[in-house]
Amino acid sequence: MSSRNASLPGRSPADVDLSVAVGTLRFRNPILAASGTFGYGLEFAHLVDLEKLGGVVTKGLSWEPISGAPAPRVLPTPSGMLNAIGLQNVGVRAFVAQKLPLLRKFSVPVIANVFGDCQEDYLEVIRALEDAEGLAGYELNISCPNVKRGGLQFGGDPAMASELVGSAKRAANRRPLWVKLSPLVADIGVMARAVEAEGADALTVANTYPAMAIDHRTGRSLLGNPTGGLSGPAIRPITLRLVWEVAKVVKIPVVALGGVETASDVLDYLAVGAAAVQVGTASFADPRASERLVGEVSSACFTSNIFNINELRGHFRPEIG
Ligand SMILES: Cc1cc2nc3c(=O)[nH]c(=O)nc-3n(C[C@H](O)[C@H](O)[C@H](O)COP(=O)(O)O)c2cc1C
């Protein structure tokens, strides 16, 4: 993005068109709150104007409620954070009965993040959501161990991921299905193409990186679990490359996330081909980060004389370094 002077008379950052499309879904801007870092959206409604956001992705939903991992569940690390929440959630039926009716009152697209520990669990969650009103789409978190197949991650094996996504797509008749990829694969392009072939409507890139922190004196983990997931600015450069690798090889849209904190981070992800971004860990340091970023992205575009954010999409030119 060049830095042209935007002092055009009578125009302001409010004139920048931030709206983006992710497949058939339209968002008022490309900033969505990320799964697991924004509760069910409702918890943030007194701090953030939800209707200013592009969208909200819910906490991961399973068929049965899950009480989660023992404390401590989060740990600050240099430039990031480790978490081992253990996928705590109220379960999809309680979400539909208690949370969704309140969330529907806000004019903001809601994407339900779905997970399970076997294929049937995933499908049950989708079926329960299919009967509910007030959702824009689904995001399948495939970074979960399949208990029926010895704990292997769905997201680590293209054959297992394909089978899951194919059946999830058949169950998700009413709404688009996004698939959230694991970053921990040898070639993310292979995984991306595999799930695209099964009908994924968009890809979310990516989840946290498996990591750990211990105290060698006590011989114990600093989390309640032996390992956790690393997120925040520490992972941003790695994920930026993954987003670029994925955007190059698929036709479906890519939604990027990993360490987004500033307007530049958002625009970098768009420049390597993302259609939208999600904000995760930044909401822990500043619960209003996502709403703040909407304003900052508008100002950044205005300063560079960009009045339609889509002009920046895919702006990265690898051939010039
Ligand atoms: C506390 C916490 C809980 C999370 N829970 C979920 C979840 O339930 N489902 C999911 O797909 N991703 C979950 N994530 C991953 C985030 O959505 C995101 O992919 C990751 O943190 C990278 O983005 P960030 O660096 O902006 O946080 C969680 C992350 C954190 C930090």
PDB file of C-alpha atoms in Angstrom, residues 6-7 12 24 39 44 48 112 128 134 142 165 192 205 214 228 241-242 308:
ATOM      1  CA  ALA A   6      -5.506  11.548   1.617  1.00  0.00           C
ATOM      2  CA  SER A   7      -6.402  15.091   2.483  1.00  0.00           C
ATOM      3  CA  SER A  12     -13.141  11.146   5.941  1.00  0.00           C
ATOM      4  CA  THR A  24     -21.931 -15.847  -0.044  1.00  0.00           C
ATOM      5  CA  GLY A  39     -17.073 -16.060  24.746  1.00  0.00           C
ATOM      6  CA  PHE A  44     -18.393  -8.658  25.519  1.00  0.00           C
ATOM      7  CA  VAL A  48     -17.790  -3.708  22.602  1.00  0.00           C
ATOM      8  CA  ALA A 112     -20.820 -21.077  15.219  1.00  0.00           C
ATOM      9  CA  ALA A 128     -28.716 -29.066  16.283  1.00  0.00           C
ATOM     10  CA  GLY A 134     -29.825 -16.490  13.928  1.00  0.00           C
ATOM     11  CA  ILE A 142     -10.568 -29.802  12.927  1.00  0.00           C
ATOM     12  CA  VAL A 165     -15.574 -32.235   6.010  1.00  0.00           C
ATOM     13  CA  ALA A 192      -6.452 -26.931   2.122  1.00  0.00           C
ATOM     14  CA  VAL A 205      -6.106 -20.241   8.807  1.00  0.00           C
ATOM     15  CA  ILE A 214       7.314 -26.143  32.417  1.00  0.00           C
ATOM     16  CA  GLY A 228      -1.271 -25.988  25.395  1.00  0.00           C
ATOM     17  CA  ARG A 241       3.111 -17.562   5.491  1.00  0.00           C
ATOM     18  CA  LEU A 242       0.486 -20.273   5.955  1.00  0.00           C
ATOM     19  CA  ASN A 308     -12.449   0.306  -0.918  1.00  0.00           C
TER      20      ASN A 308
END
